[in-house]
Amino acid sequence: MLKRQNPSTPEHRRDLAAHGGAVSMSHNDSRSFFNLSQLVLSAGQIKPSPALKHSKITYFEVEIVDVQSKKQICLVDKVPPASTLLDVKHKFHKACPQWYPSRVGLQLEHNGPFLKDSVSIQSLAVSSIVTLYFTDLGQQVGWTTFFLTEYTGPLLIYLLFYIRLSTIYDQVESRKNFRHPVVHLACFCHCLHYIRHLLETLFVHKFSEGHTPLKNMIKGCAFYWGFTSWIAYYINHPRYTPPSFGHKQVSYAALAFLMCEAGNHFINVALAHQTNSEGNRTCVPSPTYNPFTWLFLLVSCPNYTYEAGSWISFTVMTQTLPVGIFAFLMVIQMSLWAQKKHKLYLKRFYPEVRRKAAMIPIIF
């Protein structure tokens, strides 16, 4: 007869103890693993080793070739994509010190236009090698220096003739002959014109990037200084004769001159406010609340219109041949500048300027 096993026997208690101990040990192991995981997570995200990082940057090589001989002058390597043409010019200057950046003219094509310094190399690149054609622009000067030199000369030269130096005029004849009031008025108007130009150069105008060749400044100075000497010599001469219609002709012409000078100044101020810091036009030139700027409604370049009006008025006021010739040449030159700028406006702001003239109203 089989004997029924008692659960409370020592053997059974040993089996339960052994089984329970195994369960307890398994439970402790899982808790330990959980605590270790929490410790690792609380320490922060595991960062990859710096050796695993890998960043690839593409550099360009800029080949600078002489535009005439087609021979390579310099090879600028390791040029970052964000570099501008000015950065390349500086590196080129380090390799060839005789050509400083403002003297270097670079073209993408053999007969193409000169590229601006702000152009990025990445925008020019078709492959990893960029070929640019080099032209020596000659010795350069800044635009501020250019205009200050060009306008300071006429101001000083006219004053030398106005005081009638003994080396220019006969002193006996100078003291004997009476000066007509128009002589003093002409000196005032002439000085006012060039003082306005100098002040606007310093405080109003915003010049674009780049320079101009020194030979251009020499030609401009020769033109302005030479004509000023010729004009001042005749107006301040002891034998100068006043205008034919007397006081009325002088008064009306002087009033027109002052109005043109004021209009020219207000136009230049309006243009400066509508131009960014780099001297680039951001919108079509438009009139303001100032009535002198309403000429923008008829012409694209009213500053040239007022400039021409100033010299025509000065011609009528003084009634001298040298002033008339100078005014005629200035009108031709400014009309050419106005036509060039008008065509540029037509390309950029066609609907707004298509019904305007370039410089003279009504003439399209």
Coordinates of C-alpha atoms in Angstrom, one line a residue:
M1 CA 0.0 0.0 0.0
L2 CA 1.4 3.3 -1.1
K3 CA 2.2 5.8 1.6
R4 CA 0.9 9.3 1.0
Q5 CA 3.7 12.0 1.1
N6 CA 3.3 14.7 3.7
P7 CA 3.9 18.2 2.3
S8 CA 5.5 19.1 5.6
T9 CA 8.2 16.6 5.4
P10 CA 11.8 17.8 5.6
E11 CA 12.5 16.6 2.0
H12 CA 9.6 18.6 0.6
R13 CA 10.7 21.7 2.5
R14 CA 14.2 21.4 1.1
D15 CA 12.8 21.2 -2.5
L16 CA 10.7 24.3 -2.0
A17 CA 13.6 26.2 -0.5
A18 CA 15.8 25.3 -3.5
H19 CA 13.2 26.3 -6.0
G20 CA 12.4 29.5 -4.2
G21 CA 16.1 30.5 -4.0
A22 CA 16.4 30.1 -7.8
V23 CA 13.5 32.4 -8.4
S24 CA 14.9 34.9 -6.0
M25 CA 18.3 34.9 -7.7
S26 CA 16.7 35.4 -11.1
H27 CA 14.7 38.3 -9.9
N28 CA 17.8 40.0 -8.4
D29 CA 19.7 39.6 -11.7
S30 CA 17.0 41.4 -13.6
R31 CA 16.9 44.2 -11.1
S32 CA 20.7 44.6 -11.3
F33 CA 20.6 44.8 -15.1
F34 CA 17.8 47.4 -14.9
N35 CA 19.8 49.5 -12.5
L36 CA 22.9 49.3 -14.7
S37 CA 20.8 50.5 -17.7
Q38 CA 19.4 53.4 -15.8
L39 CA 22.9 54.4 -14.8
V40 CA 24.2 54.4 -18.4
L41 CA 21.2 56.4 -19.6
S42 CA 21.6 59.0 -16.9
A43 CA 25.2 59.5 -17.9
G44 CA 24.1 61.0 -21.3
Q45 CA 24.1 59.9 -24.9
I46 CA 27.1 58.0 -26.0
K47 CA 29.1 60.3 -28.3
P48 CA 30.8 58.9 -31.3
S49 CA 34.5 59.1 -31.4
P50 CA 36.0 62.1 -33.2
A51 CA 37.7 59.7 -35.5
L52 CA 34.4 58.6 -36.8
K53 CA 33.4 62.1 -37.9
H54 CA 33.9 62.7 -41.6
S55 CA 33.1 66.0 -43.5
K56 CA 33.9 66.5 -47.1
I57 CA 34.6 70.1 -48.4
T58 CA 35.0 70.7 -52.1
Y59 CA 37.7 73.2 -53.0
F60 CA 38.2 74.9 -56.4
E61 CA 41.3 75.7 -58.3
V62 CA 41.3 79.1 -60.0
E63 CA 43.6 79.3 -63.1
I64 CA 44.5 82.9 -64.0
V65 CA 45.5 83.3 -67.7
D66 CA 46.8 86.3 -69.5
V67 CA 44.1 87.6 -71.8
Q68 CA 46.6 88.3 -74.7
S69 CA 49.2 85.6 -74.5
K70 CA 46.8 82.9 -73.1
K71 CA 49.6 81.8 -70.8
Q72 CA 49.0 80.8 -67.2
I73 CA 50.1 83.5 -64.8
C74 CA 49.0 81.9 -61.5
L75 CA 47.1 79.0 -60.1
V76 CA 45.2 79.7 -56.9
D77 CA 44.4 76.4 -55.2
K78 CA 42.2 75.4 -52.3
V79 CA 39.6 78.1 -52.9
P80 CA 36.5 77.6 -50.7
P81 CA 33.1 77.7 -52.5
A82 CA 32.0 80.7 -50.5
S83 CA 35.0 82.8 -51.6
T84 CA 34.4 85.9 -53.7
L85 CA 36.4 87.2 -56.6
L86 CA 37.9 89.8 -54.3
D87 CA 39.3 86.9 -52.1
V88 CA 40.9 85.4 -55.2
K89 CA 42.4 88.8 -56.1
H90 CA 44.0 89.1 -52.7
K91 CA 45.6 85.6 -53.1
F92 CA 46.7 86.5 -56.6
H93 CA 48.3 89.7 -55.1
K94 CA 50.3 87.5 -52.6
A95 CA 51.6 85.4 -55.5
C96 CA 52.2 88.4 -57.8
P97 CA 52.8 91.6 -55.6
Q98 CA 53.1 93.9 -58.6
W99 CA 49.3 93.6 -59.2
Y100 CA 47.2 94.8 -56.3
P101 CA 43.5 93.9 -56.3
S102 CA 42.0 97.1 -57.7
R103 CA 44.4 96.9 -60.7
V104 CA 43.3 93.3 -61.6
G105 CA 40.6 92.9 -64.1
L106 CA 39.2 89.3 -64.4
Q107 CA 36.9 88.0 -67.1
L108 CA 35.2 84.7 -67.5
E109 CA 35.4 84.8 -71.3
H110 CA 38.1 86.3 -73.5
N111 CA 36.0 89.2 -74.7
G112 CA 33.5 89.2 -71.8
P113 CA 32.8 92.0 -69.3
F114 CA 34.9 92.4 -66.2
L115 CA 33.5 90.5 -63.2
K116 CA 32.5 92.3 -60.0
D117 CA 34.5 91.6 -56.8
S118 CA 31.3 90.4 -55.1
V119 CA 30.8 87.5 -57.4
S120 CA 31.2 84.1 -55.7
I121 CA 33.5 81.5 -57.2
Q122 CA 30.9 78.8 -56.8
S123 CA 28.6 80.7 -59.2
L124 CA 31.3 80.7 -61.9
A125 CA 32.4 77.1 -61.5
V126 CA 31.4 74.4 -64.0
S127 CA 34.1 72.0 -62.8
S128 CA 36.6 72.0 -60.0
I129 CA 38.9 74.2 -62.1
V130 CA 37.8 77.8 -62.9
T131 CA 39.7 79.6 -65.7
L132 CA 39.7 83.5 -65.5
Y133 CA 41.3 85.9 -68.0
F134 CA 43.5 88.6 -66.5
T135 CA 43.8 92.2 -67.7
D136 CA 46.1 94.8 -66.2
L137 CA 43.8 97.8 -65.6
G138 CA 46.7 100.1 -64.8
Q139 CA 47.2 102.3 -61.8
Q140 CA 43.9 102.8 -60.1
V141 CA 42.3 105.5 -57.9
G142 CA 39.2 105.5 -55.8
W143 CA 36.0 107.3 -56.9
T144 CA 36.1 109.7 -54.0
T145 CA 39.7 110.7 -54.8
F146 CA 38.7 111.0 -58.4
F147 CA 35.9 113.5 -57.9
L148 CA 37.6 115.5 -55.1
T149 CA 40.6 116.1 -57.3
E150 CA 38.5 116.9 -60.4
Y151 CA 36.3 119.4 -58.6
T152 CA 38.9 121.1 -56.3
G153 CA 40.9 122.3 -59.2
P154 CA 38.2 124.5 -60.9
L155 CA 37.3 126.0 -57.5
L156 CA 40.9 127.1 -56.8
I157 CA 41.8 128.0 -60.4
Y158 CA 38.8 130.4 -60.8
L159 CA 39.7 132.2 -57.5
L160 CA 43.2 132.8 -58.8
F161 CA 41.9 134.5 -61.8
Y162 CA 39.2 136.4 -59.8
I163 CA 41.8 138.1 -57.6
R164 CA 43.7 139.1 -60.8
L165 CA 47.2 138.0 -60.1
S166 CA 49.9 140.2 -61.5
T167 CA 51.3 137.3 -63.4
I168 CA 48.0 137.0 -65.3
Y169 CA 46.7 140.5 -65.9
D170 CA 48.2 143.9 -66.2
Q171 CA 47.9 145.6 -62.8
V172 CA 47.6 149.1 -64.1
E173 CA 44.7 148.1 -66.4
S174 CA 43.1 146.0 -63.6
R175 CA 43.0 149.0 -61.2
K176 CA 41.8 151.4 -63.8
N177 CA 38.9 149.4 -65.1
F178 CA 35.7 149.0 -63.0
R179 CA 34.4 145.5 -62.3
H180 CA 30.8 144.9 -63.4
P181 CA 28.6 143.3 -60.7
V182 CA 28.1 140.3 -63.0
V183 CA 31.8 139.4 -62.5
H184 CA 31.3 139.1 -58.7
L185 CA 28.0 137.2 -59.3
A186 CA 29.7 134.8 -61.7
C187 CA 32.5 134.1 -59.2
F188 CA 29.8 133.3 -56.5
C189 CA 27.8 131.0 -58.8
H190 CA 30.9 129.2 -60.1
C191 CA 32.3 128.6 -56.6
L192 CA 28.8 127.5 -55.4
H193 CA 28.6 124.9 -58.2
Y194 CA 31.9 123.2 -57.3
I195 CA 31.5 123.5 -53.5
R196 CA 28.2 121.7 -53.9
H197 CA 29.9 119.0 -55.9
L198 CA 32.6 118.6 -53.3
L199 CA 30.1 118.4 -50.4
E200 CA 27.9 115.9 -52.2
T201 CA 31.0 113.7 -52.9
L202 CA 31.8 113.6 -49.3
F203 CA 28.4 113.3 -47.7
V204 CA 25.7 112.4 -50.2
H205 CA 26.9 110.1 -53.0
K206 CA 27.3 106.4 -52.5
F207 CA 29.9 105.0 -54.8
S208 CA 29.7 101.5 -56.1
E209 CA 32.6 99.0 -55.7
G210 CA 35.7 99.3 -57.8
H211 CA 38.1 102.0 -58.9
T212 CA 38.9 103.9 -62.0
P213 CA 42.2 104.1 -63.9
L214 CA 44.5 107.0 -63.1
K215 CA 44.5 108.1 -66.7
N216 CA 40.8 108.8 -66.6
M217 CA 41.3 111.2 -63.6
I218 CA 44.1 112.9 -65.6
K219 CA 41.9 113.4 -68.6
G220 CA 39.0 114.6 -66.5
C221 CA 41.2 117.1 -64.6
A222 CA 42.7 118.3 -67.9
F223 CA 39.2 118.9 -69.3
Y224 CA 37.7 120.7 -66.2
W225 CA 40.9 122.6 -65.2
G226 CA 41.7 123.7 -68.7
F227 CA 38.2 125.0 -69.4
T228 CA 38.0 126.7 -66.0
S229 CA 41.2 128.6 -66.8
W230 CA 39.8 129.7 -70.2
I231 CA 36.4 130.7 -68.7
A232 CA 37.9 132.5 -65.7
Y233 CA 40.4 134.4 -67.8
Y234 CA 37.7 136.0 -70.0
I235 CA 35.2 136.7 -67.2
N236 CA 37.7 138.3 -64.9
H237 CA 39.6 140.1 -67.6
P238 CA 39.8 143.9 -67.1
R239 CA 38.3 144.4 -70.6
Y240 CA 35.3 142.1 -70.0
T241 CA 32.1 143.6 -71.3
P242 CA 28.8 142.8 -69.5
P243 CA 25.8 141.1 -71.2
S244 CA 23.9 142.9 -73.9
F245 CA 20.5 143.1 -72.1
G246 CA 22.1 144.3 -68.9
H247 CA 20.7 143.7 -65.4
K248 CA 17.5 141.9 -66.5
Q249 CA 19.5 139.3 -68.5
V250 CA 21.8 138.7 -65.5
S251 CA 19.0 138.5 -62.9
Y252 CA 16.9 136.0 -64.8
A253 CA 19.9 133.8 -65.7
A254 CA 21.2 133.9 -62.1
L255 CA 17.8 132.9 -60.8
A256 CA 17.6 130.0 -63.3
F257 CA 21.1 129.0 -62.3
L258 CA 20.3 128.8 -58.6
M259 CA 17.1 126.9 -59.2
C260 CA 19.0 124.3 -61.3
E261 CA 21.6 124.0 -58.6
A262 CA 19.0 123.4 -56.0
G263 CA 17.2 120.9 -58.2
N264 CA 20.4 119.0 -58.9
H265 CA 21.2 118.8 -55.1
F266 CA 17.7 117.5 -54.2
I267 CA 17.8 114.9 -57.0
N268 CA 21.2 113.6 -55.8
V269 CA 19.8 113.4 -52.2
A270 CA 16.8 111.5 -53.5
L271 CA 19.0 109.1 -55.5
A272 CA 21.2 108.5 -52.5
H273 CA 18.2 107.5 -50.3
Q274 CA 17.0 105.1 -53.0
T275 CA 20.4 103.4 -53.3
N276 CA 21.9 100.7 -51.0
S277 CA 25.2 100.9 -49.2
E278 CA 27.1 99.4 -52.2
G279 CA 25.8 102.1 -54.6
N280 CA 23.4 99.7 -56.4
R281 CA 19.9 100.8 -57.5
T282 CA 17.2 98.7 -55.8
C283 CA 14.2 100.4 -57.4
V284 CA 13.3 102.8 -60.2
P285 CA 14.2 106.4 -59.2
S286 CA 11.0 108.1 -58.2
P287 CA 9.9 111.6 -57.1
T288 CA 9.4 112.6 -53.5
Y289 CA 7.3 115.3 -51.8
N290 CA 10.0 117.9 -52.9
P291 CA 8.8 119.7 -56.1
F292 CA 12.3 119.7 -57.5
T293 CA 12.2 115.9 -57.7
W294 CA 9.0 115.9 -59.8
L295 CA 11.1 116.0 -62.9
F296 CA 11.5 112.2 -62.3
L297 CA 8.0 111.9 -63.9
L298 CA 9.4 113.1 -67.2
V299 CA 13.0 112.0 -67.5
S300 CA 15.1 109.1 -66.1
C301 CA 18.2 111.3 -65.3
P302 CA 17.0 114.7 -64.0
N303 CA 20.3 115.4 -62.3
Y304 CA 21.8 115.7 -65.8
T305 CA 19.0 117.9 -66.9
Y306 CA 19.6 120.3 -64.0
E307 CA 23.4 120.2 -64.6
A308 CA 22.9 121.2 -68.2
G309 CA 20.5 123.9 -67.1
S310 CA 23.1 125.3 -64.8
W311 CA 25.7 125.7 -67.4
I312 CA 23.3 127.1 -70.0
S313 CA 22.1 129.7 -67.4
F314 CA 25.7 130.5 -66.6
T315 CA 26.4 131.1 -70.3
V316 CA 23.4 133.5 -70.6
M317 CA 24.5 135.3 -67.4
T318 CA 28.1 135.9 -68.4
Q319 CA 27.6 136.0 -72.2
T320 CA 31.1 134.6 -73.0
L321 CA 32.1 132.2 -75.8
P322 CA 34.3 129.9 -73.6
V323 CA 31.3 129.2 -71.3
G324 CA 29.1 128.5 -74.3
I325 CA 31.5 126.0 -75.7
F326 CA 32.0 124.3 -72.3
A327 CA 28.2 124.2 -71.8
F328 CA 27.7 122.7 -75.3
L329 CA 30.3 120.0 -74.7
M330 CA 28.8 119.2 -71.2
V331 CA 25.3 118.8 -72.7
I332 CA 26.6 116.3 -75.3
Q333 CA 28.5 114.4 -72.7
M334 CA 25.7 114.3 -70.2
S335 CA 23.2 113.3 -72.9
L336 CA 25.4 110.3 -73.7
W337 CA 25.6 109.3 -70.0
A338 CA 21.8 109.8 -69.7
Q339 CA 21.1 107.5 -72.7
K340 CA 23.4 104.8 -71.2
K341 CA 21.7 105.0 -67.9
H342 CA 18.2 105.1 -69.4
K343 CA 18.9 101.9 -71.4
L344 CA 20.0 100.3 -68.1
Y345 CA 16.7 101.4 -66.5
L346 CA 14.7 100.0 -69.4
K347 CA 16.3 96.6 -68.9
R348 CA 15.6 96.5 -65.2
F349 CA 12.5 98.6 -64.7
Y350 CA 10.8 98.6 -68.2
P351 CA 7.1 99.3 -67.3
E352 CA 8.0 102.3 -65.1
V353 CA 10.4 104.1 -67.4
R354 CA 9.2 103.2 -70.9
R355 CA 7.4 106.6 -71.3
K356 CA 10.2 108.7 -69.9
A357 CA 12.9 110.5 -71.8
A358 CA 16.5 110.1 -70.9
M359 CA 17.5 113.7 -70.1
I360 CA 15.4 116.3 -72.0
P361 CA 11.6 116.1 -71.4
I362 CA 9.3 115.3 -74.3
I363 CA 12.1 114.0 -76.4
F364 CA 11.9 110.2 -76.4

